[in-house]
Short mmCIF file of C-alpha atoms and ligand atoms in Angstrom, two decimals:
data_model
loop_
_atom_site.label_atom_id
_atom_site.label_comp_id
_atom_site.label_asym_id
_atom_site.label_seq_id
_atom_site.Cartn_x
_atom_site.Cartn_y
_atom_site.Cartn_z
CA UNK S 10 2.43 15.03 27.58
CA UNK S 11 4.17 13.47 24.24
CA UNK S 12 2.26 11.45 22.21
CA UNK S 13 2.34 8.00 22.56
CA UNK S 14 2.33 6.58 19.37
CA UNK S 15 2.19 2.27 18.71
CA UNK S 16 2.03 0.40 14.69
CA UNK S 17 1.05 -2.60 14.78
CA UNK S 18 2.56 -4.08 11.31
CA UNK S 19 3.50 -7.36 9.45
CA UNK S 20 6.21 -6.61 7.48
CA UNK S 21 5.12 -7.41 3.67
CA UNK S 22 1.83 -5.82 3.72
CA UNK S 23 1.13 -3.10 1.19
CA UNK S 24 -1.23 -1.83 3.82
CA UNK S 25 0.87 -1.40 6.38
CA UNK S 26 3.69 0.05 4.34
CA UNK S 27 1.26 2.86 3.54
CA UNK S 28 1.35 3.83 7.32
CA UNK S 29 5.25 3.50 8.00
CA UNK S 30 5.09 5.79 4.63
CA UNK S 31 2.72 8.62 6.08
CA UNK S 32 4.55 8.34 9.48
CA UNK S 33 7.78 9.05 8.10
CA UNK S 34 6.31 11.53 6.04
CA UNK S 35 4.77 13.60 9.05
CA UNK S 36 8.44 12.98 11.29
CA UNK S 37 6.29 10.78 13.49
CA UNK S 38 8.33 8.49 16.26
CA UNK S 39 6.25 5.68 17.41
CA UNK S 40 7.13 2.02 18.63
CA UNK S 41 6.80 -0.59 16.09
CA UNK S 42 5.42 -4.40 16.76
CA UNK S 43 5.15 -6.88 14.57
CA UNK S 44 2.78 -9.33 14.54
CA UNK S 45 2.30 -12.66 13.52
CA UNK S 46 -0.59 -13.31 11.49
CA UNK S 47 -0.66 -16.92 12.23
CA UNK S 48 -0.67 -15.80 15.89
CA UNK S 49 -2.40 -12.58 16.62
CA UNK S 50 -1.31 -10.97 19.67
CA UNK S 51 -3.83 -10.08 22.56
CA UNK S 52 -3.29 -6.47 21.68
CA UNK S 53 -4.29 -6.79 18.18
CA UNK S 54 -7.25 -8.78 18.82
CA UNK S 55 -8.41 -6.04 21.81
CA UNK S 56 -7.29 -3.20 18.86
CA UNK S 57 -8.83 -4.09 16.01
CA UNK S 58 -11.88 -6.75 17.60
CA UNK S 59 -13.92 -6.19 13.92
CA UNK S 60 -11.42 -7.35 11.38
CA UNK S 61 -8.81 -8.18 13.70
CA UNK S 62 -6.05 -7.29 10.61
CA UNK S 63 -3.12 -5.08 10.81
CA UNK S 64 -2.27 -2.37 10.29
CA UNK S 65 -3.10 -0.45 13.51
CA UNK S 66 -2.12 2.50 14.65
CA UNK S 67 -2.75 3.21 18.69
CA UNK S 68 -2.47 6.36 19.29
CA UNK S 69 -2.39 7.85 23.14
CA UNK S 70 -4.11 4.48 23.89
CA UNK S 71 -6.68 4.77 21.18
CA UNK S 72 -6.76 2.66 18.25
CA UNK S 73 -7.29 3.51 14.32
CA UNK S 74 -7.81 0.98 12.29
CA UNK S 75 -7.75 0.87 7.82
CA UNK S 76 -4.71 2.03 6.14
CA UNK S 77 -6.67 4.66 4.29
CA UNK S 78 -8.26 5.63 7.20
CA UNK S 79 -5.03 5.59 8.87
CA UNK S 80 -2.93 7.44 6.50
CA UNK S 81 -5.94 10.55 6.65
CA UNK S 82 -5.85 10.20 10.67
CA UNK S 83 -2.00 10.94 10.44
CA UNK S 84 -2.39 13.53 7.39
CA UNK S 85 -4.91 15.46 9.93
CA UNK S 86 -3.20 15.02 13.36
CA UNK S 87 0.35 15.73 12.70
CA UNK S 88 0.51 18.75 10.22
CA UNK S 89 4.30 19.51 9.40
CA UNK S 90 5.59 22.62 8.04
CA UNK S 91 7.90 20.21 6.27
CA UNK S 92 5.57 18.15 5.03
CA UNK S 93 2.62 19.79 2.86
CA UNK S 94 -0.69 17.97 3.46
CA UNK S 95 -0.95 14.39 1.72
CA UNK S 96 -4.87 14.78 0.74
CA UNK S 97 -5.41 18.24 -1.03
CA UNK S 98 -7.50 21.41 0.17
CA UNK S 99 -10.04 21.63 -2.23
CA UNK S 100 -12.99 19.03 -1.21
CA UNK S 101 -13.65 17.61 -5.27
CA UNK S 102 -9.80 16.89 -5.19
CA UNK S 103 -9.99 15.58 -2.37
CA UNK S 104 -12.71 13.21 -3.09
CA UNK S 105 -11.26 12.14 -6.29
CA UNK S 106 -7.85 11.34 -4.69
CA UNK S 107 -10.21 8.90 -2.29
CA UNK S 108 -11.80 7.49 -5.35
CA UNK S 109 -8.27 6.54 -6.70
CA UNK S 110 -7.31 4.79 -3.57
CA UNK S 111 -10.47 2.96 -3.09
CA UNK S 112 -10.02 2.25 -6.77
CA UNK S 113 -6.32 0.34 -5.43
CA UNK S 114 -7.63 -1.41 -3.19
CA UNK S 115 -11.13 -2.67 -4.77
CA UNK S 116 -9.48 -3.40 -7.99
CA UNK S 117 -5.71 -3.40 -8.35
CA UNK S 118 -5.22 -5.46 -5.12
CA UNK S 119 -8.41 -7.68 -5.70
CA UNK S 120 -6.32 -8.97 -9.18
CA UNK S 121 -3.07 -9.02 -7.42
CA UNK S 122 -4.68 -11.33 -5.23
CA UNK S 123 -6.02 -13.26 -8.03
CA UNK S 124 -2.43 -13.60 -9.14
CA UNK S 125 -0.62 -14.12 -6.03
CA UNK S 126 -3.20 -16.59 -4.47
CA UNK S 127 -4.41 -18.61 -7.49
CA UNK S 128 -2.71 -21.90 -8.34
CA UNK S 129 -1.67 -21.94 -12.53
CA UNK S 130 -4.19 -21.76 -14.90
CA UNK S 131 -7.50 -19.98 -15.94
CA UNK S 132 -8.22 -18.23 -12.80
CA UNK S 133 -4.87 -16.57 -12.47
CA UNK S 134 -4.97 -15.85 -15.88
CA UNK S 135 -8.19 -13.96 -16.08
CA UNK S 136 -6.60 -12.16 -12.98
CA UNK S 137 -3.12 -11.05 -15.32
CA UNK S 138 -5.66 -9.31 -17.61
CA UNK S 139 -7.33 -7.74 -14.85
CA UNK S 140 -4.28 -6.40 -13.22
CA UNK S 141 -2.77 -5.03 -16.47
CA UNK S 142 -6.27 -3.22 -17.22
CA UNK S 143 -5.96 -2.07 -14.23
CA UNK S 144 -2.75 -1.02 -14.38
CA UNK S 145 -3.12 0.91 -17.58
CA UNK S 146 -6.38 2.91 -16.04
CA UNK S 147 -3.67 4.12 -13.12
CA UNK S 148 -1.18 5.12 -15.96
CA UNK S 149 -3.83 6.99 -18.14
CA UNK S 150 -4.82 8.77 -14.27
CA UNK S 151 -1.08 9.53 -13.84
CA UNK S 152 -1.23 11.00 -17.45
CA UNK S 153 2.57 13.13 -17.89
CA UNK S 154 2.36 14.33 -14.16
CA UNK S 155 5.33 13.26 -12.08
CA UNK S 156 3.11 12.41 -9.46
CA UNK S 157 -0.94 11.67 -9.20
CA UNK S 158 -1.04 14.49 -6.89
CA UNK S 159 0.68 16.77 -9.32
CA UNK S 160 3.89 18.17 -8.40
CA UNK S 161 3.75 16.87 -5.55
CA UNK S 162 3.97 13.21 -3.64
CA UNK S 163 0.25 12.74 -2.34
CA UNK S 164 -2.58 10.58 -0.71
CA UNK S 165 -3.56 8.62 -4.13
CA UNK S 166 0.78 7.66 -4.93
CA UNK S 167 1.47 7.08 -0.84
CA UNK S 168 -1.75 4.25 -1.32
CA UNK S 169 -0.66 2.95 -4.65
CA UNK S 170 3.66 3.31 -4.36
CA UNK S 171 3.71 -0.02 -1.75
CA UNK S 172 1.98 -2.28 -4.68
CA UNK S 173 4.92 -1.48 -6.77
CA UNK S 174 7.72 -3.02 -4.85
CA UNK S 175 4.68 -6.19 -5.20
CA UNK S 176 5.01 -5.47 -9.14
CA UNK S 177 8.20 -7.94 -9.56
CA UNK S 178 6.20 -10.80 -7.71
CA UNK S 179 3.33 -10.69 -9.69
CA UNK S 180 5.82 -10.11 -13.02
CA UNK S 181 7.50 -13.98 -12.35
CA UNK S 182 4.36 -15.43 -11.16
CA UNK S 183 2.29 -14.61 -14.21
CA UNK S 184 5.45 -13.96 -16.70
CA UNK S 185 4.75 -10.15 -18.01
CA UNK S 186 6.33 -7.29 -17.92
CA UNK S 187 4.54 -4.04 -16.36
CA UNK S 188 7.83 -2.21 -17.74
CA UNK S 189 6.52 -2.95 -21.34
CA UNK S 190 2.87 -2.80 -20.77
CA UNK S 191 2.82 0.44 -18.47
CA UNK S 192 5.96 2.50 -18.92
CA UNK S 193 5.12 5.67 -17.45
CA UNK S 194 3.96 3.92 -14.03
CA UNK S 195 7.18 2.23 -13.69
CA UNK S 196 8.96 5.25 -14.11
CA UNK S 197 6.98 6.99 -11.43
CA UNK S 198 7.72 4.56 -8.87
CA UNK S 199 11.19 4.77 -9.64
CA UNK S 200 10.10 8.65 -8.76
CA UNK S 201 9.18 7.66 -5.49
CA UNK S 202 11.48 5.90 -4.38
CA UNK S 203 14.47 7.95 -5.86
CA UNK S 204 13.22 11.88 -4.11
CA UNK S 205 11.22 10.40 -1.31
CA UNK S 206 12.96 9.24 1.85
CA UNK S 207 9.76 8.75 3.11
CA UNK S 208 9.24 5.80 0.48
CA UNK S 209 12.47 4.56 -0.52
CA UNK S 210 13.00 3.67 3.91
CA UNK S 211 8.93 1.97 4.22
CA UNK S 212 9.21 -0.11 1.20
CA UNK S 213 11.02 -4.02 1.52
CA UNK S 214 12.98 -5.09 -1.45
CA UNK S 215 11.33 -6.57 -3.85
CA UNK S 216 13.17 -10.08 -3.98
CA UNK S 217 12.12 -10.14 -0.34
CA UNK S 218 8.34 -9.59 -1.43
CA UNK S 219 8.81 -12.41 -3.75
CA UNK S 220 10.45 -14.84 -1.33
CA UNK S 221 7.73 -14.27 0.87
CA UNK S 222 4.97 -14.75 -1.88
CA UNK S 223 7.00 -17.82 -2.93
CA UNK S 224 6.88 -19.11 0.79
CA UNK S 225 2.84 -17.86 1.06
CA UNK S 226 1.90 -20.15 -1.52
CA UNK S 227 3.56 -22.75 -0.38
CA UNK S 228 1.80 -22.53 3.01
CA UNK S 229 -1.81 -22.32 1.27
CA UNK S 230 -0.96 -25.78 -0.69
CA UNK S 231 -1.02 -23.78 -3.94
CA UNK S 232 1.59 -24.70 -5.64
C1 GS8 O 305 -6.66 -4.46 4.73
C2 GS8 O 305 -5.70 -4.95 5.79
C3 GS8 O 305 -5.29 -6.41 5.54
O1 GS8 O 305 -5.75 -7.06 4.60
C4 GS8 O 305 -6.51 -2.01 5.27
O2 GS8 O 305 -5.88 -1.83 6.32
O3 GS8 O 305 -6.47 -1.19 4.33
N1 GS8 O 305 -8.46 -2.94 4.20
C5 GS8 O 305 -7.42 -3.22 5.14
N2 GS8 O 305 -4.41 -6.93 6.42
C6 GS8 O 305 -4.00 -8.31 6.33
C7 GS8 O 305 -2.49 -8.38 6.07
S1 GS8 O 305 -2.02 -7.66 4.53
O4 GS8 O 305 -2.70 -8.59 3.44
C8 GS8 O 305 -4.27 -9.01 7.65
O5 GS8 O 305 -4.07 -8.47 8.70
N3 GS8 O 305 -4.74 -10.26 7.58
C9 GS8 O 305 -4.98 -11.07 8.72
C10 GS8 O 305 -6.22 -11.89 8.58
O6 GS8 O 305 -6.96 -11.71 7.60
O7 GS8 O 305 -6.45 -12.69 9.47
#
């Protein structure tokens, strides 16, 4: 029997992009449905009942829920000749490439919220400084490699590479450049999305992350 294979997505999240990433990656075919946030559909809600957050990945009926978590489920399930593995062999690799990601997502993303979500003034500020520390700790990671996983695209620049079409957002909001304060990191996610399909097809434009950041803050009365 073929797999049956269902996202359940929103269209601007960096989580979510992480998924259409790994899918593509693997030569996965699934149906996509996008869901409104505002209104969450019955099948999200019986999918993910805990968080109730996309994304979600059903697969053969069963649901996965957590990027990360995601993203590993895929990396183990679909193994393609084509595709070497995403998370490396050796386990102390392999648990510092989940160190990195957790890193993105307790860190990087908590200050990009800061930015994003925070109306002008001290609190976003104290946010910029986080996100370029933060920022500059992922550079001095990516060191001269092309990639964090080496020569290779793998689990820790699939995680991070859908915060960088974010990067132009949080540049206007907060007015700094991440060209000028992290060179190298801009340069690898013009890597990404120049030599991988994979990436340059899962990630929106980045105007379009902006208008909808623009239109998000709106909503929330912050601006
Ligand atoms: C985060 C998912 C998330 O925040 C993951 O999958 O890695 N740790 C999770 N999803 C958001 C949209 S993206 O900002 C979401 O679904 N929010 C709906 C809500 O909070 O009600």
């Amino acid at each position: 029997m073929a797999d049956e294979v269902v996202f359940l997505n929103a269209g601007a999240s960096p989580f979510g992009m992480r998924v259409r990433i790994a899918l593509a990656e693997k030569s996965v075919e699934y149906q996509y449905r996008e869901e409104s946030l505002q209104d969450k559909s019955p099948l999200l809600l019986q999918m993910n009942p805990i968080h109730k957050k996309i994304p979600v990945l059903i697969h053969n009926g069963k649901p996965i829920c957590e990027s990360l978590l995601i993203v590993q489920y895929i990396d183990e399930t679909w193994k393609d000749d084509k595709a070497p593995p995403l998370l490396p062999s050796d386990p102390y690799q392999r648990a510092q490439a989940r160190f990195w990601a957790d890193y993105i997502d307790k860190k990087v993303f908590s200050s990009m919220r800061g930015i994003l979500w925070s109306p002008k003034g001290e609190e976003q500020e104290k946010a910029k400084k986080e996100f370029i520390e933060e920022l500059k700790v992922m550079e001095e990671e990516l060191g001269d490699k092309a990639y964090f996983g080496g020569d290779n695209f793998g689990f820790v620049d699939l995680s991070f590479v859908p915060f960088y079409t974010w990067f132009y957002a949080m540049e206007t909001f907060v007015n700094v450049s991440v060209e000028a304060e992290c060179p190298k990191l801009i340069e690898w996610g013009k890597r990404c999305m120049e030599k991988k399909e994979s990436v340059a097809k899962s990630l929106p434009d980045s105007l379009k992350i902006y208008d909808f950041a623009l239109q998000m803050r709106k909503k929330l009365g912050v601006d």
